[in-house]
């Protein structure tokens, strides 16, 4: 059993509740936070397209709302064989709560996995430390 099977399960459950009637591209994300808990989320689209929210943002919102502040690792998954990589905006959102070595596991529904760090996804990032 994979060490991230609990995150994959949580992200899958969230993805299955995605609201994506426009793109029909369901995404789930799950965070293991510093409090030891898992926070998951799905993408939530909107008829006013730009108001849609990515799965990563939903998961981060759940984590913060519960009082946690640090991401230890994270899974992002879509459907089928595709590996979903976080969009540019979500890379910045993740970076706010994660040091550069935090691993983001991209998981395909067929089991393929690719793990990268947030530092690889968003090099030379502007982060909270820049504001002192
Ligand atoms: N999406 C995510 O939720 N996360 C990503 O990492 C990439 C894209 C969503 C946004 C939109 O609802 C749909 O996937 C198609 O772009």
PDB file of C-alpha atoms and ligand atoms in Angstrom:
ATOM      1  CA  UNK A   1       0.000   0.000   0.000  1.00  0.00           C
ATOM      2  CA  UNK A   2       1.310   3.382  -1.028  1.00  0.00           C
ATOM      3  CA  UNK A   3       2.207   5.913   1.681  1.00  0.00           C
ATOM      4  CA  UNK A   4      -0.114   8.353  -0.004  1.00  0.00           C
ATOM      5  CA  UNK A   5      -3.060   6.001  -0.469  1.00  0.00           C
ATOM      6  CA  UNK A   6      -5.052   7.942   2.161  1.00  0.00           C
ATOM      7  CA  UNK A   7      -4.495  11.178   0.236  1.00  0.00           C
ATOM      8  CA  UNK A   8      -5.416   9.505  -3.047  1.00  0.00           C
ATOM      9  CA  UNK A   9      -8.610   8.174  -1.517  1.00  0.00           C
ATOM     10  CA  UNK A  10      -9.580  11.586  -0.113  1.00  0.00           C
ATOM     11  CA  UNK A  11      -8.805  13.358  -3.399  1.00  0.00           C
ATOM     12  CA  UNK A  12     -10.803  10.757  -5.333  1.00  0.00           C
ATOM     13  CA  UNK A  13     -13.841  11.175  -3.081  1.00  0.00           C
ATOM     14  CA  UNK A  14     -13.628  14.960  -3.501  1.00  0.00           C
ATOM     15  CA  UNK A  15     -13.166  14.677  -7.262  1.00  0.00           C
ATOM     16  CA  UNK A  16     -16.296  12.571  -7.476  1.00  0.00           C
ATOM     17  CA  UNK A  17     -18.193  15.556  -6.018  1.00  0.00           C
ATOM     18  CA  UNK A  18     -16.632  18.083  -8.404  1.00  0.00           C
ATOM     19  CA  UNK A  19     -18.969  20.647  -9.914  1.00  0.00           C
ATOM     20  CA  UNK A  20     -17.605  20.859 -13.436  1.00  0.00           C
ATOM     21  CA  UNK A  21     -20.597  20.993 -15.805  1.00  0.00           C
ATOM     22  CA  UNK A  22     -18.809  23.336 -18.238  1.00  0.00           C
ATOM     23  CA  UNK A  23     -15.370  21.791 -18.685  1.00  0.00           C
ATOM     24  CA  UNK A  24     -16.474  18.293 -17.647  1.00  0.00           C
ATOM     25  CA  UNK A  25     -12.942  18.050 -16.251  1.00  0.00           C
ATOM     26  CA  UNK A  26     -13.270  16.897 -12.642  1.00  0.00           C
ATOM     27  CA  UNK A  27     -10.286  17.433 -10.350  1.00  0.00           C
ATOM     28  CA  UNK A  28      -9.676  16.465  -6.729  1.00  0.00           C
ATOM     29  CA  UNK A  29      -6.939  17.597  -4.366  1.00  0.00           C
ATOM     30  CA  UNK A  30      -5.992  16.441  -0.878  1.00  0.00           C
ATOM     31  CA  UNK A  31      -3.568  17.994   1.581  1.00  0.00           C
ATOM     32  CA  UNK A  32      -1.797  16.345   4.500  1.00  0.00           C
ATOM     33  CA  UNK A  33      -1.503  19.228   6.918  1.00  0.00           C
ATOM     34  CA  UNK A  34       0.750  19.848   9.894  1.00  0.00           C
ATOM     35  CA  UNK A  35      -2.067  18.866  12.272  1.00  0.00           C
ATOM     36  CA  UNK A  36      -1.998  15.343  10.813  1.00  0.00           C
ATOM     37  CA  UNK A  37      -5.387  15.759   9.198  1.00  0.00           C
ATOM     38  CA  UNK A  38      -6.303  15.511   5.524  1.00  0.00           C
ATOM     39  CA  UNK A  39      -8.166  18.320   3.779  1.00  0.00           C
ATOM     40  CA  UNK A  40      -9.684  17.665   0.381  1.00  0.00           C
ATOM     41  CA  UNK A  41     -11.452  19.685  -2.257  1.00  0.00           C
ATOM     42  CA  UNK A  42     -12.845  19.601  -5.774  1.00  0.00           C
ATOM     43  CA  UNK A  43     -13.109  22.169  -8.534  1.00  0.00           C
ATOM     44  CA  UNK A  44     -16.242  24.314  -8.365  1.00  0.00           C
ATOM     45  CA  UNK A  45     -17.148  25.909 -11.691  1.00  0.00           C
ATOM     46  CA  UNK A  46     -19.558  28.752 -12.355  1.00  0.00           C
ATOM     47  CA  UNK A  47     -21.756  29.896 -15.246  1.00  0.00           C
ATOM     48  CA  UNK A  48     -19.681  33.097 -15.096  1.00  0.00           C
ATOM     49  CA  UNK A  49     -16.605  31.121 -16.128  1.00  0.00           C
ATOM     50  CA  UNK A  50     -13.830  33.179 -14.459  1.00  0.00           C
ATOM     51  CA  UNK A  51     -15.501  32.663 -11.077  1.00  0.00           C
ATOM     52  CA  UNK A  52     -14.685  28.962 -11.136  1.00  0.00           C
ATOM     53  CA  UNK A  53     -12.384  27.620  -8.435  1.00  0.00           C
ATOM     54  CA  UNK A  54      -9.728  24.945  -8.746  1.00  0.00           C
ATOM     55  CA  UNK A  55      -9.647  21.850  -6.546  1.00  0.00           C
ATOM     56  CA  UNK A  56      -6.393  22.973  -4.923  1.00  0.00           C
ATOM     57  CA  UNK A  57      -7.953  26.263  -3.850  1.00  0.00           C
ATOM     58  CA  UNK A  58     -10.932  24.443  -2.353  1.00  0.00           C
ATOM     59  CA  UNK A  59      -8.650  22.101  -0.397  1.00  0.00           C
ATOM     60  CA  UNK A  60      -6.535  24.995   0.856  1.00  0.00           C
ATOM     61  CA  UNK A  61      -9.696  26.807   1.939  1.00  0.00           C
ATOM     62  CA  UNK A  62     -10.811  23.739   3.902  1.00  0.00           C
ATOM     63  CA  UNK A  63      -7.404  23.497   5.592  1.00  0.00           C
ATOM     64  CA  UNK A  64      -7.280  27.148   6.568  1.00  0.00           C
ATOM     65  CA  UNK A  65     -10.891  27.166   7.726  1.00  0.00           C
ATOM     66  CA  UNK A  66     -10.070  24.299  10.101  1.00  0.00           C
ATOM     67  CA  UNK A  67      -7.176  26.263  11.583  1.00  0.00           C
ATOM     68  CA  UNK A  68      -4.236  24.486   9.924  1.00  0.00           C
ATOM     69  CA  UNK A  69      -1.570  26.505   8.155  1.00  0.00           C
ATOM     70  CA  UNK A  70       1.156  24.223   6.805  1.00  0.00           C
ATOM     71  CA  UNK A  71       0.999  21.731   3.924  1.00  0.00           C
ATOM     72  CA  UNK A  72       3.202  18.648   4.414  1.00  0.00           C
ATOM     73  CA  UNK A  73       2.325  17.012   1.077  1.00  0.00           C
ATOM     74  CA  UNK A  74      -0.473  17.116  -1.440  1.00  0.00           C
ATOM     75  CA  UNK A  75      -2.151  14.953  -4.089  1.00  0.00           C
ATOM     76  CA  UNK A  76      -3.806  16.317  -7.232  1.00  0.00           C
ATOM     77  CA  UNK A  77      -5.742  14.001  -9.496  1.00  0.00           C
ATOM     78  CA  UNK A  78      -8.106  14.135 -12.414  1.00  0.00           C
ATOM     79  CA  UNK A  79      -9.761  11.407 -14.430  1.00  0.00           C
ATOM     80  CA  UNK A  80      -8.275   8.868 -16.782  1.00  0.00           C
ATOM     81  CA  UNK A  81      -4.599   8.683 -17.632  1.00  0.00           C
ATOM     82  CA  UNK A  82      -3.903  12.417 -17.544  1.00  0.00           C
ATOM     83  CA  UNK A  83      -1.595  13.859 -14.873  1.00  0.00           C
ATOM     84  CA  UNK A  84      -3.122  17.158 -13.754  1.00  0.00           C
ATOM     85  CA  UNK A  85      -0.551  19.754 -12.797  1.00  0.00           C
ATOM     86  CA  UNK A  86      -1.625  22.744 -10.700  1.00  0.00           C
ATOM     87  CA  UNK A  87      -2.334  25.916 -12.671  1.00  0.00           C
ATOM     88  CA  UNK A  88      -0.111  28.946 -12.188  1.00  0.00           C
ATOM     89  CA  UNK A  89      -2.436  30.595  -9.697  1.00  0.00           C
ATOM     90  CA  UNK A  90      -2.674  27.437  -7.604  1.00  0.00           C
ATOM     91  CA  UNK A  91       1.105  27.051  -7.541  1.00  0.00           C
ATOM     92  CA  UNK A  92       1.211  30.435  -5.820  1.00  0.00           C
ATOM     93  CA  UNK A  93      -1.631  29.455  -3.481  1.00  0.00           C
ATOM     94  CA  UNK A  94       0.202  26.256  -2.485  1.00  0.00           C
ATOM     95  CA  UNK A  95       3.480  28.134  -2.009  1.00  0.00           C
ATOM     96  CA  UNK A  96       1.842  30.372   0.581  1.00  0.00           C
ATOM     97  CA  UNK A  97       1.467  27.362   2.903  1.00  0.00           C
ATOM     98  CA  UNK A  98       4.347  25.144   1.791  1.00  0.00           C
ATOM     99  CA  UNK A  99       8.141  25.376   1.825  1.00  0.00           C
ATOM    100  CA  UNK A 100       9.897  24.781  -1.478  1.00  0.00           C
ATOM    101  CA  UNK A 101      10.652  21.098  -0.714  1.00  0.00           C
ATOM    102  CA  UNK A 102       7.046  20.091  -0.112  1.00  0.00           C
ATOM    103  CA  UNK A 103       6.038  17.323  -2.515  1.00  0.00           C
ATOM    104  CA  UNK A 104       3.063  17.541  -4.820  1.00  0.00           C
ATOM    105  CA  UNK A 105       1.990  14.117  -6.050  1.00  0.00           C
ATOM    106  CA  UNK A 106       0.331  14.154  -9.464  1.00  0.00           C
ATOM    107  CA  UNK A 107      -1.747  11.008  -9.722  1.00  0.00           C
ATOM    108  CA  UNK A 108      -3.599   9.578 -12.701  1.00  0.00           C
ATOM    109  CA  UNK A 109      -6.667   7.416 -12.272  1.00  0.00           C
ATOM    110  CA  UNK A 110      -4.798   4.532 -13.894  1.00  0.00           C
ATOM    111  CA  UNK A 111      -2.260   4.664 -11.053  1.00  0.00           C
ATOM    112  CA  UNK A 112       0.531   6.593 -12.791  1.00  0.00           C
ATOM    113  CA  UNK A 113       2.267   8.974 -10.403  1.00  0.00           C
ATOM    114  CA  UNK A 114       4.758  11.775 -10.712  1.00  0.00           C
ATOM    115  CA  UNK A 115       5.949  13.695  -7.661  1.00  0.00           C
ATOM    116  CA  UNK A 116       7.458  17.152  -7.861  1.00  0.00           C
ATOM    117  CA  UNK A 117       8.256  19.802  -5.289  1.00  0.00           C
ATOM    118  CA  UNK A 118       6.484  23.112  -5.181  1.00  0.00           C
ATOM    119  CA  UNK A 119       9.944  24.650  -5.689  1.00  0.00           C
ATOM    120  CA  UNK A 120      10.179  22.828  -9.032  1.00  0.00           C
ATOM    121  CA  UNK A 121       6.668  23.900 -10.002  1.00  0.00           C
ATOM    122  CA  UNK A 122       7.237  27.517  -8.995  1.00  0.00           C
ATOM    123  CA  UNK A 123      10.937  28.406  -8.958  1.00  0.00           C
ATOM    124  CA  UNK A 124      12.049  31.779  -7.633  1.00  0.00           C
ATOM    125  CA  UNK A 125       8.647  32.156  -6.037  1.00  0.00           C
ATOM    126  CA  UNK A 126       7.526  35.273  -4.278  1.00  0.00           C
ATOM    127  CA  UNK A 127       6.428  34.102  -0.847  1.00  0.00           C
ATOM    128  CA  UNK A 128       5.353  35.355   2.563  1.00  0.00           C
ATOM    129  CA  UNK A 129       8.991  35.600   3.663  1.00  0.00           C
ATOM    130  CA  UNK A 130       9.496  38.454   1.195  1.00  0.00           C
ATOM    131  CA  UNK A 131       7.110  40.590   3.197  1.00  0.00           C
ATOM    132  CA  UNK A 132       9.195  40.079   6.347  1.00  0.00           C
TER     133      UNK A 132
HETATM  134  N1  LIG B   1      -8.517  22.602 -12.551  1.00  0.00           N
HETATM  135  C1  LIG B   1      -8.271  22.303 -11.239  1.00  0.00           C
HETATM  136  O1  LIG B   1      -9.207  22.212 -10.426  1.00  0.00           O
HETATM  137  N2  LIG B   1      -6.996  22.126 -10.852  1.00  0.00           N
HETATM  138  C2  LIG B   1      -5.930  22.122 -11.691  1.00  0.00           C
HETATM  139  O2  LIG B   1      -4.818  21.892 -11.251  1.00  0.00           O
HETATM  140  C3  LIG B   1      -6.121  22.379 -13.123  1.00  0.00           C
HETATM  141  C4  LIG B   1      -7.490  22.756 -13.542  1.00  0.00           C
HETATM  142  C5  LIG B   1      -9.912  22.773 -12.970  1.00  0.00           C
HETATM  143  C6  LIG B   1     -10.344  24.160 -13.299  1.00  0.00           C
HETATM  144  C7  LIG B   1     -11.528  23.903 -14.200  1.00  0.00           C
HETATM  145  O3  LIG B   1     -12.687  23.710 -13.392  1.00  0.00           O
HETATM  146  C8  LIG B   1     -11.190  22.607 -14.899  1.00  0.00           C
HETATM  147  O4  LIG B   1     -10.168  22.006 -14.139  1.00  0.00           O
HETATM  148  C9  LIG B   1     -10.691  22.774 -16.341  1.00  0.00           C
HETATM  149  O5  LIG B   1      -9.668  23.691 -16.406  1.00  0.00           O
END
